[in-house]
XYZ file of C-alpha atoms in Angstrom:
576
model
C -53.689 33.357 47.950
C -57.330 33.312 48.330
C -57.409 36.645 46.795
C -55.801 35.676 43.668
C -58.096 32.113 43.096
C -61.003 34.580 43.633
C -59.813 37.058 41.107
C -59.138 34.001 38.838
C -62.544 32.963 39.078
C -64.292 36.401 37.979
C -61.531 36.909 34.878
C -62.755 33.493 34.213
C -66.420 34.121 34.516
C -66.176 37.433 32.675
C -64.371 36.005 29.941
C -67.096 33.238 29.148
C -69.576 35.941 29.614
C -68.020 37.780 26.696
C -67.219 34.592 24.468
C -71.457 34.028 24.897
C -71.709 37.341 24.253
C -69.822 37.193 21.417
C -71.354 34.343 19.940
C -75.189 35.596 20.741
C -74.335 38.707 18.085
C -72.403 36.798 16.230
C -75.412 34.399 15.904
C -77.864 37.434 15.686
C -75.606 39.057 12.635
C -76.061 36.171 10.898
C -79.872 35.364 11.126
C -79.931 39.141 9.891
C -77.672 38.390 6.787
C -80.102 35.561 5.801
C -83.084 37.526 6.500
C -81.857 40.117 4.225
C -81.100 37.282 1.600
C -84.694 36.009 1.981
C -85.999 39.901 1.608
C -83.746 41.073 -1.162
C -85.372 37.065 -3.015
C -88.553 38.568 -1.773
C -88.724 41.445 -3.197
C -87.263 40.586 -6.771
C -90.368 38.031 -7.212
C -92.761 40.253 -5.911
C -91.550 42.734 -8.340
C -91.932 39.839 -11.310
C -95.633 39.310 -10.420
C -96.791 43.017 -9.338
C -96.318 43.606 -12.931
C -98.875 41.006 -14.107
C -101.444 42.592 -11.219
C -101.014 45.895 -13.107
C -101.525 45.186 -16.519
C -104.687 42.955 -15.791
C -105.956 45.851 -13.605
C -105.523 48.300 -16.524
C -106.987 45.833 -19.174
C -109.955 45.206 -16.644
C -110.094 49.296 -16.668
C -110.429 48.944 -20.247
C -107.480 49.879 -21.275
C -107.066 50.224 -25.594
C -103.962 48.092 -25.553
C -103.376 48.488 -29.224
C -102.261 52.005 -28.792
C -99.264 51.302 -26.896
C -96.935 53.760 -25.483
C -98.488 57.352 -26.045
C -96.126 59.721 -26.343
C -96.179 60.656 -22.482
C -92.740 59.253 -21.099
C -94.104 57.294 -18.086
C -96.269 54.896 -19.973
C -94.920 51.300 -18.674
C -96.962 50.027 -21.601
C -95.492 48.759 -25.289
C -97.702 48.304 -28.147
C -99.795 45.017 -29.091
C -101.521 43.398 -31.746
C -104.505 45.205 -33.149
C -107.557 43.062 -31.751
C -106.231 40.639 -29.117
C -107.142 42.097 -26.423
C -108.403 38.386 -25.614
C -104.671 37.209 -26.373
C -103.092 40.160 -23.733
C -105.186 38.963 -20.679
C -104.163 35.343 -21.215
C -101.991 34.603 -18.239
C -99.143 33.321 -20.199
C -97.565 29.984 -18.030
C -93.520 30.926 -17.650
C -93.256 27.246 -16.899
C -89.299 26.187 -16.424
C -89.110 29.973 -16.943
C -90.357 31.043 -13.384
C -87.595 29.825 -11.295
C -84.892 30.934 -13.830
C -86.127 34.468 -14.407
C -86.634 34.679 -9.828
C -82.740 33.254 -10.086
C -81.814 36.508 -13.101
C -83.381 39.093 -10.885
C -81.027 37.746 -7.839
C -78.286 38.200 -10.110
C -78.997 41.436 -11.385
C -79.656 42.700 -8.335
C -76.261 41.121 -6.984
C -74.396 42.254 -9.698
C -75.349 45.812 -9.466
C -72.332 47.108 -8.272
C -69.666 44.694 -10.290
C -68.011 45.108 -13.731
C -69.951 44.351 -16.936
C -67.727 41.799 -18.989
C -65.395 42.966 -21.024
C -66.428 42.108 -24.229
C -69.991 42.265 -23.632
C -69.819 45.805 -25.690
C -66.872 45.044 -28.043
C -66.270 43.669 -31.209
C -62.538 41.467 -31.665
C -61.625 45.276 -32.909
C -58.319 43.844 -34.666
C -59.678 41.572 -36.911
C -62.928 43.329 -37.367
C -61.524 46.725 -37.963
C -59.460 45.206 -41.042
C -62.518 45.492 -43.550
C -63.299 48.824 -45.136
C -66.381 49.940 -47.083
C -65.582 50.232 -50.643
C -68.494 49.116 -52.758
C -68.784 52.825 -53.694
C -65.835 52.244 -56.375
C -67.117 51.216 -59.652
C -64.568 50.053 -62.362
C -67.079 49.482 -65.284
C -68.782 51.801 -67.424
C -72.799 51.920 -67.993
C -74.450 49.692 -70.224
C -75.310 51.166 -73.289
C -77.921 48.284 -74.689
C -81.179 48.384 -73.948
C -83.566 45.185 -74.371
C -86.195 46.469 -72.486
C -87.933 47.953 -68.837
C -88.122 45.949 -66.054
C -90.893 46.780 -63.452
C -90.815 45.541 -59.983
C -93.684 45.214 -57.690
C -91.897 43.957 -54.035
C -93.476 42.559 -51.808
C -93.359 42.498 -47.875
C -92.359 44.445 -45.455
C -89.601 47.716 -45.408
C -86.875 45.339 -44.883
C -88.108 42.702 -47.705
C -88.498 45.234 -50.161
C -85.090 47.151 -49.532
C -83.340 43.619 -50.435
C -85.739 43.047 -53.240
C -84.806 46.522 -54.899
C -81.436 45.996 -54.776
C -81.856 42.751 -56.694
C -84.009 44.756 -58.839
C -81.053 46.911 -59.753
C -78.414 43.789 -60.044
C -81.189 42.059 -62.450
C -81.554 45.424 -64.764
C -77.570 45.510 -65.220
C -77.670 41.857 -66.085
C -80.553 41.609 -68.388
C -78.936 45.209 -69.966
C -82.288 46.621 -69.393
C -84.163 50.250 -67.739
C -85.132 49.717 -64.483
C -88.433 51.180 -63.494
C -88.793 52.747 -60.006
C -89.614 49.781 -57.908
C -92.953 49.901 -56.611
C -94.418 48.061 -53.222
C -96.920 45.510 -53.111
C -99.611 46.284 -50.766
C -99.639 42.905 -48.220
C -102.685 42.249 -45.679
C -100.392 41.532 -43.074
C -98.619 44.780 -42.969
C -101.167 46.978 -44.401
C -98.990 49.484 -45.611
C -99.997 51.628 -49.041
C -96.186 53.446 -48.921
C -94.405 53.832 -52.157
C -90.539 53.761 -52.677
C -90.386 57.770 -52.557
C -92.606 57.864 -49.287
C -89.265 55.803 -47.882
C -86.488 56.405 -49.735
C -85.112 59.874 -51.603
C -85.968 58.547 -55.073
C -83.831 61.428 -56.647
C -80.298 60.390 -54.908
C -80.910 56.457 -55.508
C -81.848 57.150 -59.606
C -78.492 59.404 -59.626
C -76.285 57.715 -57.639
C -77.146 54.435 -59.916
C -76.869 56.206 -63.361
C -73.659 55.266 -63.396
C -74.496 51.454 -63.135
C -77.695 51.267 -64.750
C -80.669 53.199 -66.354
C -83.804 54.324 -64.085
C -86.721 55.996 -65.255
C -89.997 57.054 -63.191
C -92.669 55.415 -65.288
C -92.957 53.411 -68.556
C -92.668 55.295 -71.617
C -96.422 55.866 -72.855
C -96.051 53.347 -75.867
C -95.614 50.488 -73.484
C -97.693 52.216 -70.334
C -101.119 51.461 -72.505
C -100.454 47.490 -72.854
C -101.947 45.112 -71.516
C -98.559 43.226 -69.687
C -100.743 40.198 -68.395
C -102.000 39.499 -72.292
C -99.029 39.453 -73.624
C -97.042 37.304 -71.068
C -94.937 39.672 -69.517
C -96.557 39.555 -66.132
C -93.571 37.286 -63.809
C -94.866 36.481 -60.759
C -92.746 35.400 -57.543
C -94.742 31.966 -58.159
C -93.162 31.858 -61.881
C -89.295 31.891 -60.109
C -87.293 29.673 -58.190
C -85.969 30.982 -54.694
C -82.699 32.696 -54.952
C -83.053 31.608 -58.602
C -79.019 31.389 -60.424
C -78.357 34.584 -63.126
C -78.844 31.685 -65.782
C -81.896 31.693 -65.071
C -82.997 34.817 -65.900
C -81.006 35.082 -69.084
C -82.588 31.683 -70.026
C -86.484 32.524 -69.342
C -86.848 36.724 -68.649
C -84.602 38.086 -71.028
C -86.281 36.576 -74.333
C -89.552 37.798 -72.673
C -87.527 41.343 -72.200
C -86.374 41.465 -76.061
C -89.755 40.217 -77.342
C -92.285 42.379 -75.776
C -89.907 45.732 -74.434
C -91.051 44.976 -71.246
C -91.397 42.880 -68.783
C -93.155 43.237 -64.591
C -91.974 40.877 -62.010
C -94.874 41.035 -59.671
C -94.190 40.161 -56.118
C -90.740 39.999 -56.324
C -88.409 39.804 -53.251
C -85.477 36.882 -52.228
C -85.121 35.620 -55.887
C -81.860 36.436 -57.225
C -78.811 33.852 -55.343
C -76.091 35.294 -53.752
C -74.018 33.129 -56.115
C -72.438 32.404 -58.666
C -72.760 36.270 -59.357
C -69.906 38.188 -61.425
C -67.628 40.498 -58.868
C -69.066 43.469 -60.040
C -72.505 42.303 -59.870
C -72.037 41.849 -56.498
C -70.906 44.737 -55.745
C -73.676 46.204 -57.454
C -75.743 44.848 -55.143
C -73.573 46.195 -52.218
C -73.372 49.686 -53.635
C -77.085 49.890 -53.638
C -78.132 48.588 -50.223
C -75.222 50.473 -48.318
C -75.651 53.950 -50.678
C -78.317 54.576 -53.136
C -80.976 53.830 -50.142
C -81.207 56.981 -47.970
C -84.417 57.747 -46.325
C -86.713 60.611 -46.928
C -86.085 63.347 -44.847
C -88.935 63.312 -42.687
C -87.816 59.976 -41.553
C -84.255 60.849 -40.965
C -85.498 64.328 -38.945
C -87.806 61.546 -36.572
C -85.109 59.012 -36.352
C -82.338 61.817 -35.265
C -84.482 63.017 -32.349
C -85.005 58.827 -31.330
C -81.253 58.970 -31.559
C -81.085 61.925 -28.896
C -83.632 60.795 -27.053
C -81.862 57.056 -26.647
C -78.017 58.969 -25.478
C -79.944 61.473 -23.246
C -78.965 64.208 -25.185
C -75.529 63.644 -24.353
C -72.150 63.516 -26.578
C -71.739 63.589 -30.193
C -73.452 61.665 -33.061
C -72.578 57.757 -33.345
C -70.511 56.602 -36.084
C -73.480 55.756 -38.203
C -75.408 58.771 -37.884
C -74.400 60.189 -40.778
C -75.128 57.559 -43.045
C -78.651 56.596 -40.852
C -80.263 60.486 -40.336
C -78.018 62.704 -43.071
C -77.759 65.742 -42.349
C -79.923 65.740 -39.433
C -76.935 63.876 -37.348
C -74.592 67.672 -37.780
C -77.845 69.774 -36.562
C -77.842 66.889 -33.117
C -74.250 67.702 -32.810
C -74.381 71.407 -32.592
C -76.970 71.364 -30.043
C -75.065 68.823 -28.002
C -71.509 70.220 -28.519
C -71.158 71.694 -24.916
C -72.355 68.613 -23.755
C -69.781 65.730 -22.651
C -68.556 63.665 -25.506
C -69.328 60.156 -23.690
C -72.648 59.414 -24.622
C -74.878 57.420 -23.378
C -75.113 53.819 -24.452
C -77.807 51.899 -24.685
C -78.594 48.469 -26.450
C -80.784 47.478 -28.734
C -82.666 44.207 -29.583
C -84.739 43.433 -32.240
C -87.577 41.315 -30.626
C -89.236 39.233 -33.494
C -92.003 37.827 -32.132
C -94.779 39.140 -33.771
C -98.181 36.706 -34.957
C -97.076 36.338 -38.803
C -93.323 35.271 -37.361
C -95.039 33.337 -34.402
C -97.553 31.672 -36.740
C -95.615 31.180 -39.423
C -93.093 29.063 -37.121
C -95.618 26.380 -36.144
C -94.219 26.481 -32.711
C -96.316 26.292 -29.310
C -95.198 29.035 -27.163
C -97.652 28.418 -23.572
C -100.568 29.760 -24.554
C -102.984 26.171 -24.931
C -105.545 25.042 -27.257
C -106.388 28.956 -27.401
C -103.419 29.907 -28.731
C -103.322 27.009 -31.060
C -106.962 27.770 -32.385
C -105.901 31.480 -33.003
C -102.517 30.730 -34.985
C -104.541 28.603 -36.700
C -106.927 30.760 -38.087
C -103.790 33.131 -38.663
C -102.325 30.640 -40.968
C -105.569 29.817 -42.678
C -106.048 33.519 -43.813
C -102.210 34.841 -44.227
C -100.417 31.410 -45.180
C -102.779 29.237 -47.072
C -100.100 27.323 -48.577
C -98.466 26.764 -44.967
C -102.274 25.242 -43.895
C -102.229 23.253 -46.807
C -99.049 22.080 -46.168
C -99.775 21.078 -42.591
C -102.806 19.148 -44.078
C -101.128 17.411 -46.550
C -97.933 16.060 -44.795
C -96.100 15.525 -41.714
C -94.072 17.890 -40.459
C -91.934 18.273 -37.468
C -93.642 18.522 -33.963
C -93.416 21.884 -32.209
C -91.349 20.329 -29.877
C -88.725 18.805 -32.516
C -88.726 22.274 -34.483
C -87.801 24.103 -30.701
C -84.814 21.466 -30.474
C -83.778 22.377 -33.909
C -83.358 26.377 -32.917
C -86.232 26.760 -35.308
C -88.732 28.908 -33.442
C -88.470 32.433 -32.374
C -87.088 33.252 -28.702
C -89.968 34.241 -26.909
C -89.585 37.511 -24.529
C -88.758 35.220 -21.717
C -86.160 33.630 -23.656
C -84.499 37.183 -25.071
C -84.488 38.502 -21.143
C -82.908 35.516 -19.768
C -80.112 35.877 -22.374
C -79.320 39.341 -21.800
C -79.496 38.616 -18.581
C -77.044 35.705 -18.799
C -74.543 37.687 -20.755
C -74.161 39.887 -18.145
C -75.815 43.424 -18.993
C -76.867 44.907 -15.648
C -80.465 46.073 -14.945
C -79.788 49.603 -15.501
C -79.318 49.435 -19.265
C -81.544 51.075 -21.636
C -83.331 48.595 -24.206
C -84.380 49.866 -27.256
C -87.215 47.226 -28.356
C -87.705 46.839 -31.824
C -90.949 44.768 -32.790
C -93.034 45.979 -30.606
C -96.183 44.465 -31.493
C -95.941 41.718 -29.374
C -97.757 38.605 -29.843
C -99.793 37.799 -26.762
C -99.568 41.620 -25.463
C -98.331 43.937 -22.827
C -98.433 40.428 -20.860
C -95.754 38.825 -22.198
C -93.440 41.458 -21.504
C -93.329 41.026 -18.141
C -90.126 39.189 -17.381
C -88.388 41.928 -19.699
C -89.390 45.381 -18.208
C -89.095 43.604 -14.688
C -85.886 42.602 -15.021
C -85.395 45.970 -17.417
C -86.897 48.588 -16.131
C -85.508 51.097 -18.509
C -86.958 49.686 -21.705
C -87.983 52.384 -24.086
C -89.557 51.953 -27.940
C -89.979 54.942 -31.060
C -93.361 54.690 -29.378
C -92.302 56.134 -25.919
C -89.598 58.343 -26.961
C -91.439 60.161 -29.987
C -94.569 61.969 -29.307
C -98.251 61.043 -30.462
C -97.280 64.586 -32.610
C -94.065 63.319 -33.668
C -95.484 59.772 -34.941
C -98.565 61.368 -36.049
C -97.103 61.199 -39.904
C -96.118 58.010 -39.678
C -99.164 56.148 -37.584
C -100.654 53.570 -40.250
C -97.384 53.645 -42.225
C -95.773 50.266 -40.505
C -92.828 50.180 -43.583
C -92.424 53.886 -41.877
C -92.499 53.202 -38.575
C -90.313 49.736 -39.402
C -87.633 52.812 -40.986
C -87.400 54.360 -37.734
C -86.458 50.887 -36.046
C -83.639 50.125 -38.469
C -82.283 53.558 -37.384
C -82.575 52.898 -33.662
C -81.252 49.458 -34.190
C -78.654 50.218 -36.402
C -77.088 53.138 -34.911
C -77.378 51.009 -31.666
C -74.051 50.702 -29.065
C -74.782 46.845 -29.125
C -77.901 45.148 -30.689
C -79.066 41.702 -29.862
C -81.540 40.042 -32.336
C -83.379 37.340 -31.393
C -83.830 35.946 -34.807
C -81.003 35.575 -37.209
C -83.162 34.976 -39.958
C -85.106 38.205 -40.072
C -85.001 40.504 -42.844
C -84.585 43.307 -40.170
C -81.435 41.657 -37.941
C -79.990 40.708 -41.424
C -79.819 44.381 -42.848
C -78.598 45.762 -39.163
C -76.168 43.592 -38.863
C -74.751 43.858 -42.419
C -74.955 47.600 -41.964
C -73.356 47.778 -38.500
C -70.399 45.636 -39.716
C -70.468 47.867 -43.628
C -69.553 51.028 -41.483
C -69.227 50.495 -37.601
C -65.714 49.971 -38.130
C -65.240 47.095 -35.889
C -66.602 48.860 -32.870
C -70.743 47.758 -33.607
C -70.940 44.506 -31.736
C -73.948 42.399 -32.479
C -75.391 39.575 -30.603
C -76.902 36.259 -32.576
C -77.786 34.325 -30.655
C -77.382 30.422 -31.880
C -80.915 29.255 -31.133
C -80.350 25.482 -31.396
C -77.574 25.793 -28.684
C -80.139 28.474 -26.258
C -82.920 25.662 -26.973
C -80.804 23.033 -25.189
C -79.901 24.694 -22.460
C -83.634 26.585 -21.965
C -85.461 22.911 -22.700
C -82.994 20.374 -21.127
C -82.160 21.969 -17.812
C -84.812 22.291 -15.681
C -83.409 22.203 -12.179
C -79.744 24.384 -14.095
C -78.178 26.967 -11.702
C -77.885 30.290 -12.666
C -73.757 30.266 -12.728
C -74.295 27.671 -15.189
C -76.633 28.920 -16.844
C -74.607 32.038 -17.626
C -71.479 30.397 -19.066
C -73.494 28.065 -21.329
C -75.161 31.430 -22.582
C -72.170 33.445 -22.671
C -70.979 30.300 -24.851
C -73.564 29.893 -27.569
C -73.371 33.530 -28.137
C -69.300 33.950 -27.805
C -69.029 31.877 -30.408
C -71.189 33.851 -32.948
C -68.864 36.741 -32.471
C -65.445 35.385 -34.637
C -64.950 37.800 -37.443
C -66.196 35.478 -40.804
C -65.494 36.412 -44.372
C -68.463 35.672 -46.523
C -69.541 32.285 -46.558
C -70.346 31.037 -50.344
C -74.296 31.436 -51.093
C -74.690 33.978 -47.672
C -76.233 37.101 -48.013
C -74.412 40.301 -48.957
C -76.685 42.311 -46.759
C -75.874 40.139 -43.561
C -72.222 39.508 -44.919
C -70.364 42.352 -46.302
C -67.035 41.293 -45.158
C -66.091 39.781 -48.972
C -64.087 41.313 -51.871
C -67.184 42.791 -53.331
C -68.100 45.003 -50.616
C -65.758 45.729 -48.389
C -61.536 45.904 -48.823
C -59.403 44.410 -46.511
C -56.273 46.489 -45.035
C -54.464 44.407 -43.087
């Protein structure tokens, strides 16, 4: 009996040893799972800031930072502005953005190894894939009047000019004239001396409009030796009212046009509206941007090897290849047709935040009185009429035009969305825009959190950019490409000339399948400026919100842009 109480005892004993056995590891296991938390938190930040430690290091070195990424593939380094060197080693203040971009490296980090969203690289295919290009159809004959010549001098950048040529064309069909080959006005801000035929083949766009209208090279030599200005047929962009109505121009041009034989719009870009315009007007206009423009061949050859270079030399040519690169796009499939036909995606985003966009805004963006001083003088030699303007009367504050959705997401702003929306960190970024106001810097938060970020400037050699280095309409050609032909591309600013001529042209020919992220700024402002203490689930399905709702499949609205919109009668048919 004894025996048995005894025996009792040590079962008892050993079994409470166990149980605090049990709970010590138990205990231990989960001071370990917390440490690891901590660590994991740890690391992510230090990551953020060992960044910042670098670049100053390499600027104290002496680094040129306007050269930007050489054409050696391990240069962490993107392009800045020419001559603000002082602007890259400011120590730009992430303010609310600190804690937010700590909680989107957590995230990424977490999510790693979970799905991406569904739709995060999908258009709604059924309703988008309704709408087929068909602006190539003409159902009129050419004009066989002829009041005049009409010579165009646009001004701008690339994407300005593209959308001023095609008015061009739309204006010489209306006012029954000869359209002159367009030339390009050279601009102090992009510095560029590049002619139409240094851009686009000039032979395919005069032939593929003969049809529509009448293009010559030059002026005939009876009306090359006059003296336009003297006899009032010198139009400047001044002389015209924005997005002025056809009525217009039949009003005031066109008895210029049949009195003199000629007239030269001179700095001509948005001035033509979007409507009223006759259907096959429009589709003039549609038929011009989405075919007659095809880039010269030495920028299709570069922009085909970006292309490979962005899928990792894997699978077949995109679906807008062909119409981006020509024939260059068959040579990239040969070469790759052993490969496997899954390519490799990769997303691009169009990161407008350059000075003449940032200054132009009259936003702060966290740089100080310094940063005010130097947008300032920005202004005073590039926008005179914008400094006079802020003399003169009272605009809205910096802060009231950020509430409004009017400034440009800053890097820290474009991170956090993709972020948000749910791409992982292992996604390639094509960045478009490289030269960053405020420098290498400010990009921080982005290759930190996205590590495989790549530009033309890192993917192209010094060699292969060589012809193109001092060109920026060029180099801005090879963008549109890389943006365009894009898996998914995220702009930052809807009202670009850039995102509003990918977009159109992803939607003209991607079939449905070309998603495209625009962003609704007044929506990201509220939840970036109102939230300070937000948490990052949150945070994710306001995002995934805002931008959700940009995505519904829109006809045309009245007075929109063709180039942005070509879902409408004019340039696209509907099959279902």
């Amino acid at each position: 009996m004894h025996k048995l109480k005894a025996d009792k005892r040590v079962k008892k004993k050993a079994g409470a040893v166990w149980y605090r056995r049990k709970r010590v590891k138990g205990l231990l296991f989960l001071i370990l799972l917390v440490g690891l938390f901590f660590l994991v938190n740890w690391v992510m930040l230090s990551r953020l800031q060992e960044q910042d430690v670098r670049l100053q290091e390499q600027d104290n070195k002496g680094v040129n930072s306007s050269t930007g990424f050489s054409g050696n593939m391990s240069s962490p380094r993107i392009a800045v502005q020419q001559g603000k060197r002082k602007s890259s080693r400011r120590k730009w203040p992430k303010g609310n953005y600190g804690r937010l971009l700590a909680l989107a490296a957590h995230a990424l980090a977490e999510g790693e190894n979970k799905p991406e969203p569904k739709d995060l690289w999908q258009e709604p295919v059924i309703a988008s894939s309704a709408w087929k290009p068909c602006a190539d159809q003409r159902n009129w004959e050419p004009s066989k009047r002829n009041d005049g010549y009409i010579m165009v001098t646009a001004n701008g950048g690339m994407n300005q000019q593209r959308v001023a040529v095609c008015n061009a064309v739309v204006l010489a069909r209306l006012l029954n004239s000869t359209l002159v080959v367009p030339k390009f006005l050279y601009s102090s801000v992009w510095k560029d001396v590049s002619q139409f035929s240094d851009i686009y083949q000039e032979e395919h766009f005069i032939n593929y409009m003969t049809p529509d209208i009448h293009i010559v090279k030059e002026l005939p030599d009876n009306l090359r030796s006059l003296d336009l200005e003297a006899i009032g047929s010198v139009v400047t962009d001044a002389d015209i009212i924005k997005e002025a109505k056809p009525s217009f121009y039949l009003k005031n041009i066109l008895p210029i046009l049949i009195k003199n034989k000629v007239v030269h719009l001179l700095g001509f870009g948005n001035r033509l509206a979007f409507d009223p315009l006759s259907f096959e007007l429009q589709r003039l206009r549609c038929r011009c941007n989405f075919h007659a423009l095809r880039f010269v061949p030495k920028i299709q050859e570069a922009g085909a090897l970006l292309l490979q270079r962005l899928r990792q030399q894997e699978g077949y040519p995109g679906p807008l290849d062909k119409h981006l690169v020509g024939p260059f796009a068959k040579s990239t499939m040969k070469e790759n047709r052993a490969r496997s036909a899954k390519s490799s995606r990769y997303l691009s985003l169009h990161l407008r935040f350059e000075i003449d966009m940032v200054a132009h805004s009259l936003c702060e963006f966290g740089g100080g009185e310094e940063e005010r001083k130097e947008l300032k003088a920005y202004r005073a030699v590039h926008f005179p009429a914008l400094s006079l303007l802020q003399k003169t009367t009272k605009l809205p504050s910096p802060a009231e035009l950020r509430l409004e959705g009017l400034c440009p997401l800053t890097p820290e702003e474009a991170v956090l969305m993709l972020a948000a929306l749910g791409f992982k960190r292992k996604t390639k970024v094509f960045v478009a825009g490289s030269q960053i106001y405020g420098g290498s810097s400010r990009l921080n938060a982005l290759t930190s959190l996205y590590p495989n970020l790549v530009t033309k400037e890192k993917l192209l050699s010094s060699t292969e950019l060589e012809p193109f280095m001092n060109f920026s309409s060029q180099l801005a050609a090879l963008d549109f490409i890389g943006c365009t032909a894009a898996d998914a591309f995220a702009m930052t600013d809807s009202g670009s000339q850039l995102s509003s001529l990918v977009s159109g042209y992803r939607i003209y020919y991607g079939g449905g399948r070309m998603p495209t992220i625009r962003p609704n700024k007044r929506r990201l402002s509220s939840i970036f400026t109102k939230n300070n203490t937000i948490e990052w689930r949150i945070f994710e399905i306001r995002v995934r919100k805002a931008v959700r709702q940009t995505k519904h499949v829109l006809k045309r609205p009245k007075g929109r842009s063709v180039y942005r919109y070509p879902r409408c009668n004019e340039c696209m048919c509907r099959t279902g």
